[in-house]
mmCIF file of C-alpha atoms in Angstrom:
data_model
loop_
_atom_site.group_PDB
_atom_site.id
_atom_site.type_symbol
_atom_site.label_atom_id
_atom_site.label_comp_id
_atom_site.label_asym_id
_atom_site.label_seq_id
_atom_site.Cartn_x
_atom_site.Cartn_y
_atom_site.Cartn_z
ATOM 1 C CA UNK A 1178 22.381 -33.741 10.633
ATOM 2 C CA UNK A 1179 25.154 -31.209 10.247
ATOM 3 C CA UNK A 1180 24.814 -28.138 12.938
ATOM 4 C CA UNK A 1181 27.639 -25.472 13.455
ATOM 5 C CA UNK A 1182 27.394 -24.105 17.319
ATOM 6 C CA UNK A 1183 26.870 -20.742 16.009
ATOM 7 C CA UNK A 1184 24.002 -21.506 13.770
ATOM 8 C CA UNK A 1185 20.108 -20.915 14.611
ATOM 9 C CA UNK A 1186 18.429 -23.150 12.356
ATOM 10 C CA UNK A 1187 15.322 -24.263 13.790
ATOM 11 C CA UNK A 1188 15.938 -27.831 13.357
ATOM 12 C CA UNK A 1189 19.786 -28.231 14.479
ATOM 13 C CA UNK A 1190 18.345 -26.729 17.889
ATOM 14 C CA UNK A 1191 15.502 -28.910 18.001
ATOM 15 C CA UNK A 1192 17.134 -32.188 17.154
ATOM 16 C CA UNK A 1193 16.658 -34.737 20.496
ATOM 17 C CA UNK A 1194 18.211 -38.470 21.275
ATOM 18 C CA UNK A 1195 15.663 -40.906 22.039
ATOM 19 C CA UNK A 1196 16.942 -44.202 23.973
ATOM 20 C CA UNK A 1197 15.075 -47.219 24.067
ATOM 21 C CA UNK A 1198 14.901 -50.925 25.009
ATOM 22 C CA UNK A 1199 14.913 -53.406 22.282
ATOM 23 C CA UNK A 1200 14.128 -57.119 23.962
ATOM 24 C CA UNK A 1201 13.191 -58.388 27.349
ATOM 25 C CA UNK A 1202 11.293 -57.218 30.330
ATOM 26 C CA UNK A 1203 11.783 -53.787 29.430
ATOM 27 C CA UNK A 1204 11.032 -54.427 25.698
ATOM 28 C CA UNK A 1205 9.344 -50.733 24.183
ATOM 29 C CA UNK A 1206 10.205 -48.537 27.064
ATOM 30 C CA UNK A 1207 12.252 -45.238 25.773
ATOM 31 C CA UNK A 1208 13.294 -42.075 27.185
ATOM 32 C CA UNK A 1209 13.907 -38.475 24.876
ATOM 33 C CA UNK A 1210 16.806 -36.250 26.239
ATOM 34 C CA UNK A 1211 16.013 -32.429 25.941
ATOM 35 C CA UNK A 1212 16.608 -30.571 22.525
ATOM 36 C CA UNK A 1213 20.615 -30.428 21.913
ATOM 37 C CA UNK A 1214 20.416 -26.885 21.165
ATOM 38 C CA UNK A 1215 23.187 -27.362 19.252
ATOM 39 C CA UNK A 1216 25.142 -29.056 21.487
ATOM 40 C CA UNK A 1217 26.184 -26.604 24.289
ATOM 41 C CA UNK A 1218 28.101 -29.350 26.179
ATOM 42 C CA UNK A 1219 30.965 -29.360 23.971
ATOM 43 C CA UNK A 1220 31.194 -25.722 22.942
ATOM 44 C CA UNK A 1221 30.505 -23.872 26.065
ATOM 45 C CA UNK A 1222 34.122 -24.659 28.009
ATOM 46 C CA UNK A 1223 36.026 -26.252 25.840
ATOM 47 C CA UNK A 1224 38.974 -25.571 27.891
ATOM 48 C CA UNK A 1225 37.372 -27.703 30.824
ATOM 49 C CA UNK A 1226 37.707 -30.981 27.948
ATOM 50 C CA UNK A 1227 39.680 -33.926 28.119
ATOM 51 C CA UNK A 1228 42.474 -33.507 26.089
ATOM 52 C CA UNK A 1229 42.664 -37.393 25.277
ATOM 53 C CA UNK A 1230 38.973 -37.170 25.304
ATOM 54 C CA UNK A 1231 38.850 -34.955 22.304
ATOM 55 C CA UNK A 1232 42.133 -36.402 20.515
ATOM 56 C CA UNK A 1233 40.617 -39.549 20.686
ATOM 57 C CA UNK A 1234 37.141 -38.727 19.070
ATOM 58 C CA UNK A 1235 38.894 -36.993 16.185
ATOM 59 C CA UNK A 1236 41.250 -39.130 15.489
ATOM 60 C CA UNK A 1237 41.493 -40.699 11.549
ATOM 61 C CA UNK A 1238 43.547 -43.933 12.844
ATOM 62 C CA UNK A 1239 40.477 -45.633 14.053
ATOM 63 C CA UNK A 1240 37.786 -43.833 13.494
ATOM 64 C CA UNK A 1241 36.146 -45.860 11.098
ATOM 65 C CA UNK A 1242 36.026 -48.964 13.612
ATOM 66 C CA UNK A 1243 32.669 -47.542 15.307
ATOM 67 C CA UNK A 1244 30.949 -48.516 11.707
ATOM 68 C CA UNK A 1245 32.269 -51.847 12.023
ATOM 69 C CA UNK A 1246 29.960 -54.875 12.655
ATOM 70 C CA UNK A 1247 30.295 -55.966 16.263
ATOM 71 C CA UNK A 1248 28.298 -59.097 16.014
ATOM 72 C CA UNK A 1249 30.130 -62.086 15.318
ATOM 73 C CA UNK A 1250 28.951 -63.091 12.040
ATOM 74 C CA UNK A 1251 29.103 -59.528 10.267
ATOM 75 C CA UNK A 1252 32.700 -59.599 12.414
ATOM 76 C CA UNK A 1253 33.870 -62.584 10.612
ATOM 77 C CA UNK A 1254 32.603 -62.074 7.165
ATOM 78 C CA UNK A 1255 34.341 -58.586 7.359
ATOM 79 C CA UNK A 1256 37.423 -60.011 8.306
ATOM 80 C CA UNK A 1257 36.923 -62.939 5.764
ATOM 81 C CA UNK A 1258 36.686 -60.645 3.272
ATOM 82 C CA UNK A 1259 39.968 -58.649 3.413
ATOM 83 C CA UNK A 1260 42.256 -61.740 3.895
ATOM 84 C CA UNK A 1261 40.852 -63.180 0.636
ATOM 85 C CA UNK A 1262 41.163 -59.745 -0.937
ATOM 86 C CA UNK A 1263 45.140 -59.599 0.265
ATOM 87 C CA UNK A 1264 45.895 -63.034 -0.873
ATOM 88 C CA UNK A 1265 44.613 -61.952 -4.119
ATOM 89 C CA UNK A 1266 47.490 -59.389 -4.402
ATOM 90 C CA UNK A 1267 49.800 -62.112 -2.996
ATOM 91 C CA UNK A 1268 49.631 -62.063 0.699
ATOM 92 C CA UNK A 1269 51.427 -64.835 2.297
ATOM 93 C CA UNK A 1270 48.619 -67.834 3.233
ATOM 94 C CA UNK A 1271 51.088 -68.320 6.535
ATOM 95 C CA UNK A 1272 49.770 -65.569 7.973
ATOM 96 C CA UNK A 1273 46.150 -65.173 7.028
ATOM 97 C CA UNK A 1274 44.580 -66.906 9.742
ATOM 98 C CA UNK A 1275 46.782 -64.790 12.404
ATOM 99 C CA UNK A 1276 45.718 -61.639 9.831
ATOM 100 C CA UNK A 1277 42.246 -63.316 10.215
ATOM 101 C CA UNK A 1278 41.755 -63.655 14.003
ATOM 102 C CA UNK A 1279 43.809 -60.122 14.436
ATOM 103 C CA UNK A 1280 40.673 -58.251 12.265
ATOM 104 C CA UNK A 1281 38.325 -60.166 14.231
ATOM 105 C CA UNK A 1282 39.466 -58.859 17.729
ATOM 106 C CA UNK A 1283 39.673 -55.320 16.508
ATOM 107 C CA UNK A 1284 35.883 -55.438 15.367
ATOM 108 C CA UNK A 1285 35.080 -56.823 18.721
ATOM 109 C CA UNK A 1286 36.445 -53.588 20.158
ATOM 110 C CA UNK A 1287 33.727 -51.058 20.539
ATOM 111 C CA UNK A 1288 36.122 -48.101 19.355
ATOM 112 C CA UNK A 1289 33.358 -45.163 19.904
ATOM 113 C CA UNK A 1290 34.282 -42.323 21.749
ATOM 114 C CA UNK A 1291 31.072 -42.068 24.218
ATOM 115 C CA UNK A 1292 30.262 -38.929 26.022
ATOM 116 C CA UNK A 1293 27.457 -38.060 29.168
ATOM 117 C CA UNK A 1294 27.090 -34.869 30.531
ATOM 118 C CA UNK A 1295 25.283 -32.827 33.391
ATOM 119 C CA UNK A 1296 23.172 -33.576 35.348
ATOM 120 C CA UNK A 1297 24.495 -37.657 34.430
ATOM 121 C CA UNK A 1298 27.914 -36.962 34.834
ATOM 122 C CA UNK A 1299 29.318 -37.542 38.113
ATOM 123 C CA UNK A 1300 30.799 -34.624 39.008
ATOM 124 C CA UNK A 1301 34.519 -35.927 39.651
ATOM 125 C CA UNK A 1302 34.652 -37.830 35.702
ATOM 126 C CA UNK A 1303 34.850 -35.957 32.502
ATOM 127 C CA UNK A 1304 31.799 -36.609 29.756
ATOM 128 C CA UNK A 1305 34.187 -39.156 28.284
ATOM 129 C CA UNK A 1306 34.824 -41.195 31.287
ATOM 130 C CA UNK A 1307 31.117 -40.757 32.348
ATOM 131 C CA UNK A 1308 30.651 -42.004 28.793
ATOM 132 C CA UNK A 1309 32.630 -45.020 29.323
ATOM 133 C CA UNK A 1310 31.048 -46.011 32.403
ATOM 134 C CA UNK A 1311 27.533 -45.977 31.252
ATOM 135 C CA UNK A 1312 28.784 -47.447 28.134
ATOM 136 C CA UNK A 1313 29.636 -50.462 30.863
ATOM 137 C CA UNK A 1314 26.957 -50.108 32.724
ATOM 138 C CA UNK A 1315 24.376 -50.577 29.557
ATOM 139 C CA UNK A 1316 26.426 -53.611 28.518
ATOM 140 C CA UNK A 1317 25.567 -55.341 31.545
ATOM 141 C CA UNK A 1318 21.766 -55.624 30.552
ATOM 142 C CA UNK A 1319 22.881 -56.175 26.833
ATOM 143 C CA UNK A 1320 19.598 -54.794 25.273
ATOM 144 C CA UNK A 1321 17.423 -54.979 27.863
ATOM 145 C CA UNK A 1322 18.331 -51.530 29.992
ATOM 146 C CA UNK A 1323 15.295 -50.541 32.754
ATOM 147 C CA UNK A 1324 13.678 -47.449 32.544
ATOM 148 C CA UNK A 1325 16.198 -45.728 35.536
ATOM 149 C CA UNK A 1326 19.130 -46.265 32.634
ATOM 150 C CA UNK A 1327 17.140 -44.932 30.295
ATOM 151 C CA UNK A 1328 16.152 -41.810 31.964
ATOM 152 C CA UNK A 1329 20.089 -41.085 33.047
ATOM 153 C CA UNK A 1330 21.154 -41.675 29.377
ATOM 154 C CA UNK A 1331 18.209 -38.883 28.172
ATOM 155 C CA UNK A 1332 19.267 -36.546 31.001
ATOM 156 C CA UNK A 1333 22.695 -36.550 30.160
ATOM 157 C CA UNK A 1334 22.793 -36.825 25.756
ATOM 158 C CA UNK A 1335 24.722 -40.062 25.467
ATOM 159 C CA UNK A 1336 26.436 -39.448 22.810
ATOM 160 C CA UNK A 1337 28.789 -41.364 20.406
ATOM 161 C CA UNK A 1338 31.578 -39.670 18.767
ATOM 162 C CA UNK A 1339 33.391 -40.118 15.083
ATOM 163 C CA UNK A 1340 35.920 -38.221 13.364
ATOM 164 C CA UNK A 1341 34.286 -35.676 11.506
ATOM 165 C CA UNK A 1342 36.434 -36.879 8.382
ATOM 166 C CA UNK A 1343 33.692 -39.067 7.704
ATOM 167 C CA UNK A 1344 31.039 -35.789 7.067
ATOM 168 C CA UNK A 1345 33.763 -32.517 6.707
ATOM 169 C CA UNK A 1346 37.684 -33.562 6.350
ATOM 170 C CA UNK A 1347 38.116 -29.569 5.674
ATOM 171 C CA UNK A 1348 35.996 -27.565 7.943
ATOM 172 C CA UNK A 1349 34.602 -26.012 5.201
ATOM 173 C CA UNK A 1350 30.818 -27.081 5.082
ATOM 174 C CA UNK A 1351 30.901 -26.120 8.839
ATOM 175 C CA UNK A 1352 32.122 -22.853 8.525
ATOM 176 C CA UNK A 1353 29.140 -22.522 5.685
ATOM 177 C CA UNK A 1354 26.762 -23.588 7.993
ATOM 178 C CA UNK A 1355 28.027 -21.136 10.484
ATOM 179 C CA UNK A 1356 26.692 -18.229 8.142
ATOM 180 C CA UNK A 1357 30.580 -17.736 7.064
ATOM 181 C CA UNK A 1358 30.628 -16.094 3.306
ATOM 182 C CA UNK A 1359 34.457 -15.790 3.376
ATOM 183 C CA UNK A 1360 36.477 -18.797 4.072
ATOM 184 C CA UNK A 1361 39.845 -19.919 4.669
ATOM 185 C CA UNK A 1362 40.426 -23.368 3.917
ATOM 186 C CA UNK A 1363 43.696 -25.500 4.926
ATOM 187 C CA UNK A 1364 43.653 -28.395 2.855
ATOM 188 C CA UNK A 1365 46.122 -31.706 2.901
ATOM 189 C CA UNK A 1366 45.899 -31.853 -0.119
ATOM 190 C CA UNK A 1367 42.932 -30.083 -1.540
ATOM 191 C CA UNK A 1368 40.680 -33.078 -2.804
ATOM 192 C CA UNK A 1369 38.857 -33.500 0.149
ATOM 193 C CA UNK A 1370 37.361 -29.867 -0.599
ATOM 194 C CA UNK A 1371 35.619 -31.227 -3.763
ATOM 195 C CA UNK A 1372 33.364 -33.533 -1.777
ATOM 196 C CA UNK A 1373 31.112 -30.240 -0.924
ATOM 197 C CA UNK A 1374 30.400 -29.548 -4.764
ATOM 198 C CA UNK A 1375 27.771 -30.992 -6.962
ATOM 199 C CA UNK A 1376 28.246 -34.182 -8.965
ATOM 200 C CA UNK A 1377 30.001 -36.337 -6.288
ATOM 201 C CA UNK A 1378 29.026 -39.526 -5.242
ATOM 202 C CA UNK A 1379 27.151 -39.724 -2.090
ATOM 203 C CA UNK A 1380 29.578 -42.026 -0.254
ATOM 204 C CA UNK A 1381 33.170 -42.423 -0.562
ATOM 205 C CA UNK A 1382 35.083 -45.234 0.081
ATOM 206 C CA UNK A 1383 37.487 -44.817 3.106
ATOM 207 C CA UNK A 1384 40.742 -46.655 1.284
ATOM 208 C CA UNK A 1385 41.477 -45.877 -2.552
ATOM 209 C CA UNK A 1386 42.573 -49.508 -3.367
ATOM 210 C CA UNK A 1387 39.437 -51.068 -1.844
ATOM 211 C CA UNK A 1388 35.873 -50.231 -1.709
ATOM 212 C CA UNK A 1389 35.257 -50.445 2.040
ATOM 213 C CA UNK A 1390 31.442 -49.131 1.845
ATOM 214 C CA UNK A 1391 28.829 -49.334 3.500
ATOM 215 C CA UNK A 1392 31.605 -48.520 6.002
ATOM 216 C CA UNK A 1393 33.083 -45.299 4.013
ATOM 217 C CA UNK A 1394 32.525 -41.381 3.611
ATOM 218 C CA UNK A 1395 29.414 -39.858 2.980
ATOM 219 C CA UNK A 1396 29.798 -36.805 0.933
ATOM 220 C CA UNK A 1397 26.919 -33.640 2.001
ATOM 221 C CA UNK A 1398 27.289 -31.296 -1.154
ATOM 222 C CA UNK A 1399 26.999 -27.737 0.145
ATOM 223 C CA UNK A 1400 27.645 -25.955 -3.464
ATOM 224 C CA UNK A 1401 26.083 -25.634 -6.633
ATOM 225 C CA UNK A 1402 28.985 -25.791 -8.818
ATOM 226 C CA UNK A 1403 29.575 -28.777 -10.472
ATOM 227 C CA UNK A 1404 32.832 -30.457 -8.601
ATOM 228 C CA UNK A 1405 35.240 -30.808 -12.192
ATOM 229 C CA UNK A 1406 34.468 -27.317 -13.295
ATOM 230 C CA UNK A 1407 35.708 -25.848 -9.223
ATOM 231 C CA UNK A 1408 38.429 -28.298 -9.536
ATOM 232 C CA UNK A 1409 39.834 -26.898 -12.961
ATOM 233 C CA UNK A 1410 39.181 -23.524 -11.875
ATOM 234 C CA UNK A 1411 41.506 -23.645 -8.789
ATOM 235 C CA UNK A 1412 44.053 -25.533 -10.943
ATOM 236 C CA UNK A 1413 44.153 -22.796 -13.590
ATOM 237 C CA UNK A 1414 44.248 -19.853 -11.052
ATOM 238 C CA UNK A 1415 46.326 -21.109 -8.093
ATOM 239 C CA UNK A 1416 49.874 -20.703 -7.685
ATOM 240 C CA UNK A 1417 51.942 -23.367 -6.803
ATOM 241 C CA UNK A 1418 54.970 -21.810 -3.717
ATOM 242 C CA UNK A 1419 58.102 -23.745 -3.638
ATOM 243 C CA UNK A 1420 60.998 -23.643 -1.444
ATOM 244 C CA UNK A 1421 63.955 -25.102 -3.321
ATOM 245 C CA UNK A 1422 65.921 -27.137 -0.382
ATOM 246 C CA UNK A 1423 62.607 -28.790 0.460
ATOM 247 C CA UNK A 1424 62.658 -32.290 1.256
ATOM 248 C CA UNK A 1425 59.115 -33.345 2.402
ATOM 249 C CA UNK A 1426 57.014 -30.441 1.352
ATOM 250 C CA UNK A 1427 56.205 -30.646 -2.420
ATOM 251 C CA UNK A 1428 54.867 -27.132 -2.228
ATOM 252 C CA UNK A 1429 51.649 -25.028 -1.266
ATOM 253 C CA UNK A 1430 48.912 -24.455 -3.940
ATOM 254 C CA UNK A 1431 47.303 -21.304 -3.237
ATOM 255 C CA UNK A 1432 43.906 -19.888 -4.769
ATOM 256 C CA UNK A 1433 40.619 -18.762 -4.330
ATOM 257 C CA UNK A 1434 37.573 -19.821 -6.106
ATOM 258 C CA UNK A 1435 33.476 -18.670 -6.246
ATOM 259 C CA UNK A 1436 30.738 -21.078 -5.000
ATOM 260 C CA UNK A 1437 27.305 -20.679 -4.489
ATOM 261 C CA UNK A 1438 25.636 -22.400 -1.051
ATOM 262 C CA UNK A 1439 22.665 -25.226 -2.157
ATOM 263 C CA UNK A 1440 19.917 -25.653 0.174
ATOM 264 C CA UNK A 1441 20.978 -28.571 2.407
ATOM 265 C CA UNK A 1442 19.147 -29.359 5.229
ATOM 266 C CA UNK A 1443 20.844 -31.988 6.792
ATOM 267 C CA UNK A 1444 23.312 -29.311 7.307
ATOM 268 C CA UNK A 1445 21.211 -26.517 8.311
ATOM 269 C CA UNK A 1446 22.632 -23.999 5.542
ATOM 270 C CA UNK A 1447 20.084 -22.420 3.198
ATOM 271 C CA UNK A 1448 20.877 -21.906 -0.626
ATOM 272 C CA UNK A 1449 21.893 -19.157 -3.060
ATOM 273 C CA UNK A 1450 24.656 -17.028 -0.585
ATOM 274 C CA UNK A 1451 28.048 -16.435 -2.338
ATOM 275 C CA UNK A 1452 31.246 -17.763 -0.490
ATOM 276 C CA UNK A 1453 34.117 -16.745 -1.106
ATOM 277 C CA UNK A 1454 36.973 -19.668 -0.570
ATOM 278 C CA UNK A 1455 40.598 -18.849 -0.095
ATOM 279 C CA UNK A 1456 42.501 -22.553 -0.154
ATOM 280 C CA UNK A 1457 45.873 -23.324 0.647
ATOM 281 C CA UNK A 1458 46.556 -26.977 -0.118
ATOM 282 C CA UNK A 1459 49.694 -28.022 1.215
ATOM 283 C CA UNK A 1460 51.094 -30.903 -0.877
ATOM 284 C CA UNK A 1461 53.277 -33.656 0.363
ATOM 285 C CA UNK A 1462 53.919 -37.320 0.288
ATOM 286 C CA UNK A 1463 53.734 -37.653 3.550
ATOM 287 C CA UNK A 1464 50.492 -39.044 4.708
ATOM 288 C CA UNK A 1465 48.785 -39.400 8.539
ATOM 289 C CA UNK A 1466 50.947 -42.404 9.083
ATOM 290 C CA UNK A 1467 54.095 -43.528 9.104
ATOM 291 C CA UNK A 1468 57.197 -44.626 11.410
ATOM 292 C CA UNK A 1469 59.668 -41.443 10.969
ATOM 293 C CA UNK A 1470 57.911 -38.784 12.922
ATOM 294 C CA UNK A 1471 60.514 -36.024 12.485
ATOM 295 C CA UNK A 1472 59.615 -36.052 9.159
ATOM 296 C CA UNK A 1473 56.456 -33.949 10.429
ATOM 297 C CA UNK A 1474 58.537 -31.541 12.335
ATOM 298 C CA UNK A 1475 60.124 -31.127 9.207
ATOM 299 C CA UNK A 1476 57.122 -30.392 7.105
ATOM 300 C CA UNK A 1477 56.120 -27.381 9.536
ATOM 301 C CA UNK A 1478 59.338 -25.808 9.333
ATOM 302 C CA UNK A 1479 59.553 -26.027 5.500
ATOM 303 C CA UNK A 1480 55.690 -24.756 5.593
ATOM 304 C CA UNK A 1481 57.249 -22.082 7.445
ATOM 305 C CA UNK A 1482 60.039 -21.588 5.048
ATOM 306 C CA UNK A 1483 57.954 -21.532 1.915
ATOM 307 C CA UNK A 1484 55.592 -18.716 2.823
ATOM 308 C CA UNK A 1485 58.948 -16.592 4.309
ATOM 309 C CA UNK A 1486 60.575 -17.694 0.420
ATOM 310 C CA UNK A 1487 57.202 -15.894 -1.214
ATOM 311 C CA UNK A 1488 56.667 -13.039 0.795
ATOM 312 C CA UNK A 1489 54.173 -11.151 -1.543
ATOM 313 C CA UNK A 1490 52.018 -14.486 -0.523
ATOM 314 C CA UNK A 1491 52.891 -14.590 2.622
ATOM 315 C CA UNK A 1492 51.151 -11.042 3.270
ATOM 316 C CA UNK A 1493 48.127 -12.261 0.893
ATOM 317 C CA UNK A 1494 47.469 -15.115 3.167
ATOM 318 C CA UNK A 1495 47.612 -12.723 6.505
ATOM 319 C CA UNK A 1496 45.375 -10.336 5.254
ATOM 320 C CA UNK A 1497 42.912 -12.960 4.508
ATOM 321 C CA UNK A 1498 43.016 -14.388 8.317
ATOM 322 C CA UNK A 1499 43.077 -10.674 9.590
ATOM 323 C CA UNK A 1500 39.463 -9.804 8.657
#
């Protein structure tokens, strides 16, 4: 479930972790971790975080990896699977075994972030190192962790992390569930926003040229609107700012559009309050990857250049982040 640290729905605060044994000795014993209370630990001091800690669990690179099978067989087949798929487009045969055993390793990899906190945590370790320990210390008994783990993984939420790409890549169903009825949204590029409205499918796959589902997107619709008709209306009312001696930066689409919340409890946000979204959708070939980095410094200075090219825009967009 979806809960903002500023809302007070009922069940966001009273969501728990239970941990249990699955096999062994220790076979049915659990322990449940105090209500999250909408997760305190990671909004309270956020200045006191790891810095790698929290790049790490947010990053899109590898994010998807904690869905992947870790068992051998699933690990295989996986990997199996996209070789075959590759040679079908005309991947060299040389190198599919070496492609083969490469995707293997990398679902061997537990890529999670993991994070413990008080009264767990040792005192001297961050929640993501104390993650990382007990994440070793579990291994050790495989599935067959005594009651003492148990207990220290309750008392301090052991928690694994994802990049919230794969439930909000805009921010936007957050800020709804944080009671917000006017919202800013910076979009790159806008389509992500559309996952929020009515009519999408429920998952999306992560890659456009490949379904990779059941390890893809899920999509939590937070408006009423049907998804098409929002689209067309932001197309038809936005303006499209240009700078002309741009050379990465296509432009910024800028608009604002009406939706209407739908109960979603997953999400904690209740139905029928008018938002008001304000979206600038920065358009660009560039993508989150890529070998020329300067190319992003680039982008932000031509982003920067744009707004000072449409100044009567420019002053639109401050007013709407001064209230």
């Amino acid at each position: 479930p979806f809960c903002g640290p500023f809302g007070d729905v009922a069940m966001c605060n009273s969501l728990s972790f239970t941990y249990f044994s699955t096999s062994g000795s220790w076979e049915g014993s659990r322990a449940t971790g105090a209500p999250v209370n909408s997760f305190p630990w990671y909004t309270a001091n956020p200045g006191s975080l790891s810095i790698a800690g929290i790049a790490g669990a947010s990053s899109a690179f590898l994010g998807i990896a904690a869905l992947l099978p870790l068992d051998s067989n699933g690990a295989r087949q996986s990997a199996r699977d996209i070789v075959e798929w590759l040679e079908w487009f005309g991947f060299p045969k040389e190198y599919s075994e070496v492609l083969y055993e490469v995707l293997v390793n990398i679902t061997k990899t537990d890529w999670t972030v993991w994070t413990l906190d008080h009264p767990a945590r040792q005192t001297d370790k961050t929640m993501f190192q104390s993650g990382r320990s007990m994440v070793r210390e579990v291994t050790m008994f495989e599935s067959q962790a005594p009651q003492n783990i148990l207990d220290k993984m309750a008392q301090g939420q052991f928690t694994g992390l994802i990049d919230g790409a794969f439930t909000d890549n805009t921010g936007v169903a957050h800020a709804a569930a944080s009671g917000a009825t006017e919202i800013v949204a910076f979009c790159d590029p806008v389509s992500d926003l559309w996952s929020h409205f009515a009519g999408v499918a429920p998952t999306e796959s992560s890659l456009s040229f490949i379904d990779t589902c059941p390890f893809c997107k899920l999509n939590f619709p937070v408006f009423q609107e049907n998804y098409q008709v929002a689209r067309e209306e932001f197309v038809r009312n936005s303006t499209l700012l240009t700078y002309n001696e741009s050379k990465v930066l296509t432009g910024i689409r800028v608009g604002t559009i009406q939706a209407t919340t739908v109960e979603t409890e997953d999400m904690g946000i209740h139905g029928g309050t008018n938002v008001l979204i304000h979206i600038l959708s920065v358009e660009t070939p560039l993508g989150f990857g890529g070998f020329i980095f300067r190319d992003y410094a680039l982008l932000a200075q031509e982003i920067m250049l744009t707004l000072q090219a449409n100044t009567t825009y420019a002053t639109m967009i401050y007013d709407w982040l001064s209230k």
